[in-house]
Amino acid sequence: MTDQTKELIDKLQVKPGVKVKLKDGDARGERLFRDEPETRAETAALAEEINALQDRLYAERQRALLVILQGMDTSGKDGTVRDVFNATGSIGVFVHAFGRPSEMELAHDYLWRVHAVCPRRGTIGIFNRSHYEDVLVPKVHKLLSKSDIGKRYDQINDFERMLTENGTVVLKFMLHISRAEQAQRLQERLDDPRKRWKFNPGDLEDRKLWDEFEDAYETMLEKCSTTVAPWYVIPADRKWVRNGAIARIVKATLEEMDPQYPKPAWKPTDFSVV
Amino acid sequence: MTDQTKELIDKLQVKPGVKVKLKDGDARGERLFRDEPETRAETAALAEEINALQDRLYAERQRALLVILQGMDTSGKDGTVRDVFNATGSIGVFVHAFGRPSEMELAHDYLWRVHAVCPRRGTIGIFNRSHYEDVLVPKVHKLLSKSDIGKRYDQINDFERMLTENGTVVLKFMLHISRAEQAQRLQERLDDPRKRWKFNPGDLEDRKLWDEFEDAYETMLEKCSTTVAPWYVIPADRKWVRNGAIARIVKATLEEMDPQYPKPAWKPTDFSVV
């Protein structure tokens, strides 16, 4: 891992039990990267390196990587998948977007549908939203008691520790945008006919609850950033900063996992293809 | 709950952290019930009461009951399902037998396939074997380090606590048979043409490891009997004793859950069926 990346991780990783103030936070990521063209080029190169590392992960077939993306509407969850993971593609990356739970999902504990789609060994799983919706939404809309939400933080930490102890590395990115940036992006969705399908009037209702959501995110970061599955707060007002930071962290994580091509039990020279 | 049942539970429930000695244990269940015909009649009546309670559980659709059956080969896991749950039947009871894991199951953490078939709200799920195989077998066959097995006990306790906190009551029955009784039942499987299909030469290999399995069961009982999901050691050398004990505990548990038919939002007298 380069010193640059170490420094970046140190800046963005939430230390266990520490309260992050998102409102005062730097959603633009000032001074995180030198300049935009250089960072864009670096991200493209990192995406290729991630692809190469994924090939080794797949061949080794012992471990998995789970990338959790959370953030307010328009914070760029889909964009992150495209810009950081498209070089790898659907062959090794499985994306799951969690929407409103179905009847069958509601008939089970909230982790049931999440566990079901956790990545199998050899693959990278990406969650677009996740079980964290099951603490964020109940807190904002007061659907559960404080004590029940408190239990869920513990349940989630236990669940993620179980995953890590059984071979899955967990990376959690909270895409941090400012209220002003969200206004601009929502307006774009209204104005641009090709983006209009992404607009959901309900997003404006959630926008009214900006402070409540920010508060719920802060508590989630404080309670659920653990040493085995830390949260990263990613400045996401500028897409190239967001991509650059995530690409660096994903690449460094895979590099640290250091997946190995399995050694064949036979000698290639013992065979001749006729 | 009757005093009889309270006493039975107190006798059979494993207190958290307490080491049970299975070898010295009473696999016949002496003095647990008065006599055989009376107990058989009681079990049949309890099975009907379990069916009535299941109907309320199904109508309420808020909670689930998970019954885990573990025990050496021939200990009577299938027989328990038949004798205690057949009055309820497949309409409200879902049985899952866990065999050798598939490739896809092995590509995930060992709890993945278990979580996937946990009972949905309103139903009773029965596990014939379970995630406990994933601590028993690795301990006996030394497939995992002591520390990794230790982590699994914690992971299992966390997992079961999560289930209970989200609406599933967990009952765990260890069917305790003696080595002599197993010999007789295995011999029957060899002698009786209608039972021969149940015989598996591998069972004799496991029988050779009786002491090692007994030891692994004892550790499992000690580590994983929790206040929220306790283990019961059920004397299983005599089937009517086994059935009587389990029927009483299941019925008492459902009764304590006290599921309620939901109150309709409308008045039956407001409608006329024409």
Coordinates of C-alpha atoms in Angstrom, one line a residue:
Chain A
M1 CA 0.0 0.0 0.0
T2 CA 1.4 3.4 -0.9
D3 CA 1.8 6.1 1.7
Q4 CA -0.8 8.2 -0.2
T5 CA -3.4 5.4 0.2
K6 CA -2.5 4.9 3.8
E7 CA -3.0 8.6 4.4
L8 CA -6.3 8.5 2.5
I9 CA -7.6 5.6 4.5
D10 CA -6.6 7.2 7.7
K11 CA -8.5 10.3 6.7
L12 CA -11.7 8.6 5.6
Q13 CA -12.0 5.5 7.9
V14 CA -14.3 6.0 10.8
K15 CA -12.6 4.9 14.1
P16 CA -14.8 2.6 16.1
G17 CA -17.1 4.5 18.5
V18 CA -16.2 7.9 17.2
K19 CA -18.9 10.3 16.3
V20 CA -18.5 11.8 12.8
K21 CA -20.1 15.2 12.2
L22 CA -21.4 15.0 8.6
K23 CA -22.8 18.6 8.6
D24 CA -19.3 20.0 9.2
G25 CA -17.8 17.4 7.0
D26 CA -16.0 18.0 3.7
A27 CA -18.3 16.6 1.1
R28 CA -16.1 18.0 -1.7
G29 CA -13.0 16.2 -0.5
E30 CA -10.7 19.3 -0.7
R31 CA -7.0 18.5 -0.8
L32 CA -7.6 14.7 -1.1
F33 CA -6.2 14.6 -4.7
R34 CA -3.9 16.8 -6.7
D35 CA -6.0 17.5 -9.7
E36 CA -9.0 16.1 -11.7
P37 CA -7.4 14.8 -14.9
E38 CA -4.6 13.0 -13.0
T39 CA -7.1 11.4 -10.6
R40 CA -9.4 10.3 -13.5
A41 CA -6.4 8.6 -15.1
E42 CA -5.4 7.0 -11.9
T43 CA -8.9 5.7 -11.3
A44 CA -9.0 4.1 -14.7
A45 CA -5.7 2.4 -14.1
L46 CA -6.9 1.2 -10.6
A47 CA -10.0 -0.2 -12.2
E48 CA -7.8 -2.4 -14.4
E49 CA -5.7 -3.5 -11.4
I50 CA -8.9 -4.3 -9.6
N51 CA -9.9 -6.5 -12.5
A52 CA -6.6 -8.3 -12.5
L53 CA -6.9 -8.9 -8.7
Q54 CA -10.5 -10.2 -9.1
D55 CA -9.2 -12.8 -11.6
R56 CA -6.8 -14.1 -8.9
L57 CA -9.6 -14.0 -6.3
Y58 CA -11.8 -16.0 -8.6
A59 CA -9.1 -18.6 -9.4
E60 CA -8.3 -19.0 -5.7
R61 CA -12.0 -19.4 -4.8
Q62 CA -11.3 -19.2 -1.0
R63 CA -12.5 -15.7 -0.1
A64 CA -15.0 -13.0 -1.1
L65 CA -15.2 -9.2 -1.0
L66 CA -18.4 -7.4 0.0
V67 CA -18.7 -3.8 -0.9
I68 CA -21.5 -1.9 0.8
L69 CA -22.7 1.4 -0.7
Q70 CA -24.9 3.7 1.3
G71 CA -25.8 7.3 0.9
M72 CA -28.6 9.8 0.4
D73 CA -30.6 9.8 -2.8
T74 CA -28.4 10.9 -5.8
S75 CA -25.2 10.3 -3.8
G76 CA -23.8 8.2 -6.7
K77 CA -24.2 4.6 -5.7
D78 CA -24.8 3.4 -9.3
G79 CA -22.2 5.7 -10.7
T80 CA -19.6 4.2 -8.3
V81 CA -20.3 0.7 -9.6
R82 CA -19.9 1.9 -13.2
D83 CA -16.8 3.9 -12.7
V84 CA -14.8 1.6 -10.4
F85 CA -16.1 -1.9 -11.2
N86 CA -17.0 -1.9 -14.9
A87 CA -13.5 -2.9 -16.0
T88 CA -14.1 -6.1 -14.0
G89 CA -17.7 -6.5 -15.2
S90 CA -20.4 -8.9 -14.5
I91 CA -18.1 -11.9 -14.7
G92 CA -16.8 -11.3 -11.2
V93 CA -18.9 -8.6 -9.7
F94 CA -22.5 -9.2 -8.5
V95 CA -24.6 -6.1 -7.7
H96 CA -27.7 -6.3 -5.5
A97 CA -29.9 -3.3 -5.1
F98 CA -32.1 -3.5 -2.0
G99 CA -35.5 -1.9 -2.5
R100 CA -38.7 -2.1 -0.5
P101 CA -38.8 -5.6 1.0
S102 CA -41.3 -8.1 -0.5
E103 CA -44.0 -9.9 1.6
M104 CA -41.7 -13.0 1.8
E105 CA -38.8 -10.9 2.9
L106 CA -40.9 -9.2 5.6
A107 CA -41.9 -12.6 6.8
H108 CA -38.3 -13.2 7.9
D109 CA -35.7 -11.3 10.0
Y110 CA -34.3 -8.3 8.1
L111 CA -30.9 -9.9 7.6
W112 CA -32.5 -12.9 5.8
R113 CA -32.6 -11.3 2.3
V114 CA -29.2 -9.8 2.8
H115 CA -27.4 -13.0 3.9
A116 CA -29.0 -14.8 0.9
V117 CA -27.2 -12.7 -1.6
C118 CA -23.8 -12.4 0.2
P119 CA -21.0 -13.0 -2.3
R120 CA -19.8 -16.6 -2.8
R121 CA -16.1 -17.4 -2.5
G122 CA -14.1 -16.0 -5.5
T123 CA -16.5 -13.1 -6.2
I124 CA -17.0 -9.4 -5.4
G125 CA -20.5 -8.6 -4.1
I126 CA -21.7 -5.0 -4.2
F127 CA -24.7 -3.9 -2.2
N128 CA -26.5 -0.8 -3.5
R129 CA -28.2 0.0 -0.1
S130 CA -28.1 -2.8 2.4
H131 CA -29.2 -3.9 5.9
Y132 CA -28.2 -0.4 7.0
E133 CA -31.6 0.8 5.6
D134 CA -33.1 -1.3 8.4
V135 CA -31.5 1.0 11.0
L136 CA -31.7 4.2 9.1
V137 CA -35.3 4.2 8.0
P138 CA -36.7 3.0 11.4
K139 CA -34.7 5.7 13.2
V140 CA -35.9 8.5 10.9
H141 CA -39.5 7.4 10.7
K142 CA -39.6 6.2 14.3
L143 CA -40.8 2.7 13.3
L144 CA -39.0 0.9 16.0
S145 CA -38.1 1.7 19.7
K146 CA -34.6 3.0 20.5
S147 CA -33.9 -0.3 22.2
D148 CA -34.8 -2.4 19.2
I149 CA -32.7 -0.2 16.9
G150 CA -29.9 -0.5 19.4
K151 CA -30.2 -4.3 19.2
R152 CA -30.0 -4.1 15.4
Y153 CA -26.6 -2.3 15.5
D154 CA -25.3 -5.2 17.6
Q155 CA -26.9 -7.8 15.3
I156 CA -25.3 -6.1 12.3
N157 CA -21.9 -6.0 13.9
D158 CA -22.2 -9.7 14.9
F159 CA -23.4 -10.6 11.4
E160 CA -20.5 -8.8 9.7
R161 CA -18.0 -10.2 12.1
M162 CA -19.3 -13.7 11.3
L163 CA -18.9 -13.0 7.5
T164 CA -15.3 -11.7 8.0
E165 CA -14.4 -14.7 10.2
N166 CA -15.7 -17.0 7.4
G167 CA -13.7 -15.6 4.5
T168 CA -15.5 -12.4 3.4
V169 CA -13.8 -9.1 3.6
V170 CA -16.3 -6.3 4.2
L171 CA -15.8 -2.7 2.9
K172 CA -18.5 -0.1 3.7
F173 CA -18.6 3.2 1.9
M174 CA -21.0 6.0 3.0
L175 CA -21.2 8.4 0.0
H176 CA -21.3 11.8 1.6
I177 CA -23.0 14.6 -0.4
S178 CA -24.1 18.0 0.7
R179 CA -27.7 19.2 0.7
A180 CA -26.9 21.7 -2.0
E181 CA -25.4 19.1 -4.3
Q182 CA -28.4 16.9 -3.9
A183 CA -30.7 19.8 -4.9
Q184 CA -28.7 20.2 -8.1
R185 CA -28.8 16.5 -9.0
L186 CA -32.5 16.1 -8.2
Q187 CA -33.2 19.2 -10.5
E188 CA -31.2 17.5 -13.2
R189 CA -33.4 14.4 -12.9
L190 CA -36.4 16.7 -13.5
D191 CA -34.8 18.6 -16.3
D192 CA -33.1 15.9 -18.3
P193 CA -35.5 13.6 -20.1
R194 CA -33.0 10.7 -20.0
K195 CA -32.7 11.0 -16.2
R196 CA -36.4 11.6 -15.5
W197 CA -37.1 7.9 -14.9
K198 CA -34.7 8.1 -11.9
F199 CA -36.8 10.8 -10.2
N200 CA -39.1 9.7 -7.5
P201 CA -41.4 12.2 -5.8
G202 CA -40.7 10.3 -2.5
D203 CA -37.1 11.5 -2.7
L204 CA -38.4 15.0 -2.0
E205 CA -40.1 13.7 1.2
D206 CA -36.8 12.2 2.3
R207 CA -35.0 15.5 1.4
K208 CA -37.3 17.3 3.9
L209 CA -35.9 14.9 6.5
W210 CA -32.3 15.7 5.6
D211 CA -31.3 16.5 9.2
E212 CA -33.0 13.4 10.6
F213 CA -31.3 11.2 8.0
E214 CA -27.9 12.9 8.6
D215 CA -28.4 12.2 12.3
A216 CA -29.3 8.5 11.6
Y217 CA -26.2 8.1 9.4
E218 CA -24.0 9.6 12.1
T219 CA -25.3 7.1 14.7
M220 CA -24.9 4.2 12.2
L221 CA -21.3 5.3 11.6
E222 CA -20.6 5.5 15.3
K223 CA -22.2 2.2 16.2
C224 CA -21.2 0.1 13.3
S225 CA -17.7 1.0 12.3
T226 CA -15.7 -1.9 13.7
T227 CA -12.1 -3.0 13.4
V228 CA -13.2 -6.0 11.2
A229 CA -15.7 -4.0 9.1
P230 CA -14.9 -0.3 9.1
W231 CA -17.0 2.4 7.6
Y232 CA -15.4 5.0 5.2
V233 CA -17.0 8.4 4.7
I234 CA -16.4 9.2 1.0
P235 CA -16.7 12.8 -0.1
A236 CA -19.1 12.5 -3.0
D237 CA -20.0 16.0 -4.2
R238 CA -17.4 15.6 -6.9
K239 CA -17.7 12.3 -8.7
W240 CA -14.0 12.1 -9.7
V241 CA -13.0 12.5 -6.0
R242 CA -15.5 9.8 -5.0
N243 CA -14.3 7.4 -7.6
G244 CA -10.6 8.1 -6.9
A245 CA -11.0 7.4 -3.2
I246 CA -13.1 4.2 -3.6
A247 CA -10.9 2.8 -6.3
R248 CA -7.8 3.3 -4.2
I249 CA -9.3 1.7 -1.1
V250 CA -10.8 -1.3 -3.1
K251 CA -7.5 -1.9 -4.8
A252 CA -5.5 -1.7 -1.6
T253 CA -7.9 -4.1 0.1
L254 CA -7.7 -6.7 -2.7
E255 CA -3.9 -6.3 -2.7
E256 CA -3.8 -6.9 1.0
M257 CA -6.0 -10.0 0.6
D258 CA -3.4 -11.1 -1.9
P259 CA -5.3 -13.9 -3.6
Q260 CA -3.2 -16.5 -5.2
Y261 CA -3.6 -18.6 -8.3
P262 CA -3.8 -22.2 -7.0
K263 CA -0.8 -24.4 -7.7
P264 CA -1.8 -27.2 -10.0
A265 CA -1.1 -30.7 -8.6
W266 CA 0.3 -31.7 -12.0
K267 CA 3.2 -30.4 -14.2
P268 CA 2.2 -28.5 -17.4
T269 CA 5.0 -30.2 -19.2
D270 CA 3.5 -33.6 -18.4
F271 CA 0.7 -32.8 -20.9
S272 CA 0.7 -32.2 -24.6
V273 CA -2.4 -30.9 -26.3
V274 CA -2.9 -32.9 -29.6
Chain B
M1 CA -47.6 -24.3 32.2
T2 CA -48.3 -27.2 34.6
D3 CA -46.0 -27.9 37.5
Q4 CA -45.2 -31.3 35.8
T5 CA -43.9 -29.5 32.7
K6 CA -42.0 -26.9 34.8
E7 CA -40.2 -29.8 36.5
L8 CA -39.6 -31.6 33.3
I9 CA -38.0 -28.4 31.7
D10 CA -35.9 -27.8 34.8
K11 CA -34.6 -31.4 34.6
L12 CA -33.8 -31.4 30.9
Q13 CA -32.8 -27.8 30.1
V14 CA -29.0 -27.3 30.0
K15 CA -28.1 -24.3 32.1
P16 CA -25.7 -21.8 30.3
G17 CA -22.1 -22.8 30.7
V18 CA -22.8 -26.0 32.6
K19 CA -21.0 -29.2 31.4
V20 CA -23.4 -32.1 31.0
K21 CA -21.9 -35.6 31.3
L22 CA -23.7 -37.6 28.6
K23 CA -22.0 -40.8 29.5
D24 CA -23.4 -40.8 33.0
G25 CA -26.7 -39.4 31.7
D26 CA -30.0 -41.1 31.8
A27 CA -30.8 -42.0 28.2
R28 CA -33.8 -44.0 29.3
G29 CA -35.4 -41.1 31.2
E30 CA -36.3 -43.1 34.3
R31 CA -39.0 -41.6 36.5
L32 CA -39.7 -38.8 33.9
F33 CA -43.2 -40.2 33.2
R34 CA -45.6 -42.4 35.2
D35 CA -46.3 -45.1 32.6
E36 CA -46.1 -45.8 28.9
P37 CA -49.8 -46.0 27.8
E38 CA -50.7 -42.8 29.8
T39 CA -47.8 -40.9 28.2
R40 CA -48.6 -42.1 24.7
A41 CA -52.2 -40.8 25.2
E42 CA -50.9 -37.6 26.6
T43 CA -48.5 -37.1 23.6
A44 CA -51.4 -37.7 21.1
A45 CA -53.5 -35.1 22.9
L46 CA -50.5 -32.6 23.0
A47 CA -50.0 -33.1 19.3
E48 CA -53.6 -31.9 18.8
E49 CA -53.0 -28.9 21.0
I50 CA -49.8 -28.1 19.1
N51 CA -51.9 -28.2 15.9
A52 CA -54.5 -25.7 17.4
L53 CA -51.7 -23.4 18.6
Q54 CA -50.0 -23.5 15.2
D55 CA -53.3 -22.4 13.6
R56 CA -53.2 -19.3 15.9
L57 CA -49.5 -18.7 15.1
Y58 CA -50.3 -18.9 11.4
A59 CA -53.2 -16.5 11.6
E60 CA -51.2 -14.0 13.7
R61 CA -48.3 -14.1 11.3
Q62 CA -45.9 -12.2 13.6
R63 CA -43.6 -14.9 15.0
A64 CA -42.1 -18.2 14.1
L65 CA -40.9 -21.3 16.0
L66 CA -37.7 -23.0 15.1
V67 CA -37.1 -26.6 16.4
I68 CA -33.6 -27.9 16.1
L69 CA -33.1 -31.7 16.4
Q70 CA -29.6 -33.1 16.8
G71 CA -28.5 -36.5 17.9
M72 CA -26.3 -39.5 17.0
D73 CA -27.5 -41.7 14.1
T74 CA -30.7 -43.6 14.9
S75 CA -31.5 -41.2 17.8
G76 CA -35.0 -40.6 16.4
K77 CA -35.0 -37.3 14.6
D78 CA -37.4 -38.4 11.9
G79 CA -39.5 -40.2 14.4
T80 CA -39.9 -37.1 16.5
V81 CA -41.3 -35.2 13.6
R82 CA -43.8 -37.9 12.8
D83 CA -45.0 -38.4 16.4
V84 CA -45.1 -34.9 17.6
F85 CA -45.8 -32.8 14.5
N86 CA -47.9 -35.0 12.2
A87 CA -51.2 -33.8 13.7
T88 CA -50.2 -30.3 12.5
G89 CA -48.8 -31.6 9.2
S90 CA -47.1 -29.9 6.2
I91 CA -49.5 -27.0 6.3
G92 CA -47.8 -25.3 9.1
V93 CA -44.6 -27.3 9.7
F94 CA -41.6 -27.2 7.3
V95 CA -38.9 -29.7 7.8
H96 CA -35.3 -29.2 6.5
A97 CA -32.8 -32.1 6.7
F98 CA -29.2 -30.9 6.4
G99 CA -27.0 -33.3 4.6
R100 CA -23.5 -32.9 3.1
P101 CA -23.3 -29.3 1.8
S102 CA -23.4 -28.7 -1.9
E103 CA -20.6 -26.8 -3.9
M104 CA -22.7 -23.6 -3.8
E105 CA -23.3 -24.0 -0.1
L106 CA -19.6 -24.5 0.6
A107 CA -18.9 -21.4 -1.4
H108 CA -20.6 -19.4 1.4
D109 CA -20.3 -19.2 5.2
Y110 CA -21.7 -22.3 6.9
L111 CA -24.7 -20.3 8.3
W112 CA -25.8 -19.2 4.8
R113 CA -27.8 -22.4 3.9
V114 CA -29.2 -22.4 7.4
H115 CA -30.4 -18.8 7.4
A116 CA -32.0 -19.3 4.0
V117 CA -34.5 -21.9 5.3
C118 CA -35.3 -20.4 8.7
P119 CA -39.1 -20.4 9.2
R120 CA -41.1 -17.4 8.1
R121 CA -43.5 -15.7 10.4
G122 CA -46.5 -17.9 11.2
T123 CA -44.8 -21.2 10.7
I124 CA -42.9 -23.9 12.6
G125 CA -39.5 -24.9 11.1
I126 CA -37.9 -28.1 12.0
F127 CA -34.2 -28.7 11.4
N128 CA -33.2 -32.4 11.1
R129 CA -29.5 -31.7 11.9
S130 CA -28.4 -28.1 11.6
H131 CA -25.6 -25.7 11.9
Y132 CA -24.5 -27.7 14.9
E133 CA -23.0 -30.3 12.5
D134 CA -20.6 -27.5 11.6
V135 CA -19.1 -27.6 15.1
L136 CA -19.5 -31.3 15.8
V137 CA -17.9 -32.7 12.7
P138 CA -14.9 -30.3 12.6
K139 CA -14.2 -31.1 16.2
V140 CA -14.4 -34.9 15.9
H141 CA -12.5 -35.0 12.6
K142 CA -10.1 -32.2 13.5
L143 CA -11.0 -30.2 10.3
L144 CA -10.7 -26.8 12.0
S145 CA -8.4 -25.3 14.7
K146 CA -9.7 -25.1 18.2
S147 CA -9.8 -21.3 17.9
D148 CA -11.9 -21.4 14.7
I149 CA -14.4 -23.8 16.3
G150 CA -14.5 -21.5 19.3
K151 CA -15.4 -18.7 17.0
R152 CA -18.2 -20.7 15.6
Y153 CA -19.8 -21.3 19.0
D154 CA -19.9 -17.5 19.4
Q155 CA -21.2 -17.0 15.8
I156 CA -24.0 -19.5 16.4
N157 CA -25.0 -17.9 19.7
D158 CA -25.0 -14.5 18.0
F159 CA -27.0 -15.9 15.1
E160 CA -29.6 -17.5 17.3
R161 CA -29.9 -14.4 19.5
M162 CA -30.6 -12.3 16.3
L163 CA -33.3 -14.8 15.3
T164 CA -35.0 -14.6 18.7
E165 CA -34.8 -10.8 18.8
N166 CA -36.5 -10.7 15.4
G167 CA -39.5 -12.9 16.3
T168 CA -38.3 -16.5 16.1
V169 CA -38.4 -18.7 19.2
V170 CA -35.7 -21.3 19.1
L171 CA -36.0 -24.7 20.7
K172 CA -33.0 -27.1 20.6
F173 CA -33.4 -30.8 21.4
M174 CA -30.4 -33.1 21.7
L175 CA -31.8 -36.7 21.4
H176 CA -29.7 -38.7 23.8
I177 CA -29.4 -42.4 23.1
S178 CA -27.0 -44.9 24.6
R179 CA -24.4 -46.7 22.7
A180 CA -26.2 -50.0 23.4
E181 CA -29.5 -48.7 22.0
Q182 CA -27.8 -47.5 18.9
A183 CA -26.3 -51.0 18.3
Q184 CA -29.8 -52.4 18.5
R185 CA -31.3 -49.9 16.1
L186 CA -28.5 -50.2 13.5
Q187 CA -28.8 -54.0 13.6
E188 CA -32.6 -53.6 12.9
R189 CA -31.7 -51.5 9.9
L190 CA -29.6 -54.4 8.6
D191 CA -32.2 -57.0 9.5
D192 CA -35.4 -55.4 8.4
P193 CA -35.7 -55.1 4.6
R194 CA -38.0 -52.1 5.0
K195 CA -35.4 -50.3 7.1
R196 CA -32.4 -51.3 5.1
W197 CA -32.4 -48.1 2.9
K198 CA -31.7 -46.2 6.1
F199 CA -28.5 -48.0 6.7
N200 CA -25.3 -46.3 5.7
P201 CA -22.0 -48.0 6.2
G202 CA -20.6 -44.6 7.2
D203 CA -22.7 -44.8 10.3
L204 CA -20.4 -47.6 11.6
E205 CA -17.4 -45.3 11.1
D206 CA -19.1 -42.6 13.2
R207 CA -20.0 -45.3 15.8
K208 CA -16.3 -46.0 16.2
L209 CA -15.9 -42.4 17.2
W210 CA -18.7 -42.5 19.8
D211 CA -16.6 -41.0 22.6
E212 CA -15.3 -38.3 20.4
F213 CA -18.8 -37.4 19.3
E214 CA -20.1 -37.5 22.8
D215 CA -17.3 -35.1 23.8
A216 CA -18.2 -32.8 20.9
Y217 CA -21.8 -32.8 21.9
E218 CA -20.9 -32.1 25.5
T219 CA -18.9 -29.0 24.5
M220 CA -21.6 -27.9 22.1
L221 CA -24.2 -28.1 25.0
E222 CA -21.9 -26.2 27.3
K223 CA -21.1 -23.4 24.9
C224 CA -24.4 -23.0 23.1
S225 CA -27.1 -23.4 25.7
T226 CA -28.1 -19.7 26.2
T227 CA -30.9 -18.1 28.1
V228 CA -32.6 -17.1 24.8
A229 CA -32.0 -20.4 23.0
P230 CA -31.4 -23.2 25.5
W231 CA -30.6 -26.8 24.7
Y232 CA -32.6 -29.6 26.1
V233 CA -31.1 -33.1 26.5
I234 CA -33.9 -35.5 25.7
P235 CA -33.7 -39.1 26.9
A236 CA -34.2 -41.0 23.6
D237 CA -33.6 -44.7 24.3
R238 CA -37.4 -45.1 24.7
K239 CA -39.4 -43.4 21.9
W240 CA -42.5 -42.8 24.0
V241 CA -40.4 -41.0 26.6
R242 CA -38.7 -38.9 23.9
N243 CA -42.0 -38.0 22.3
G244 CA -43.7 -37.2 25.6
A245 CA -40.9 -34.9 26.7
I246 CA -40.7 -33.0 23.4
A247 CA -44.4 -32.7 23.0
R248 CA -44.7 -31.2 26.5
I249 CA -42.0 -28.7 25.9
V250 CA -43.2 -27.6 22.4
K251 CA -46.8 -27.2 23.6
A252 CA -45.6 -25.2 26.7
T253 CA -43.5 -23.0 24.4
L254 CA -46.3 -22.3 22.0
E255 CA -48.7 -21.6 24.9
E256 CA -46.2 -19.2 26.3
M257 CA -45.9 -17.4 23.0
D258 CA -49.7 -17.2 23.1
P259 CA -50.3 -16.3 19.5
Q260 CA -53.6 -14.4 18.9
Y261 CA -56.0 -14.5 16.0
P262 CA -55.9 -10.9 14.6
K263 CA -58.9 -8.7 15.3
P264 CA -60.6 -7.8 12.0
A265 CA -60.9 -4.1 11.2
W266 CA -64.5 -4.7 10.2
K267 CA -67.6 -6.2 11.9
P268 CA -68.7 -9.6 10.7
T269 CA -72.4 -8.4 11.0
D270 CA -71.6 -5.6 8.4
F271 CA -71.4 -8.3 5.8
S272 CA -73.9 -10.7 4.3
V273 CA -72.8 -13.4 2.0
V274 CA -75.2 -13.6 -1.0

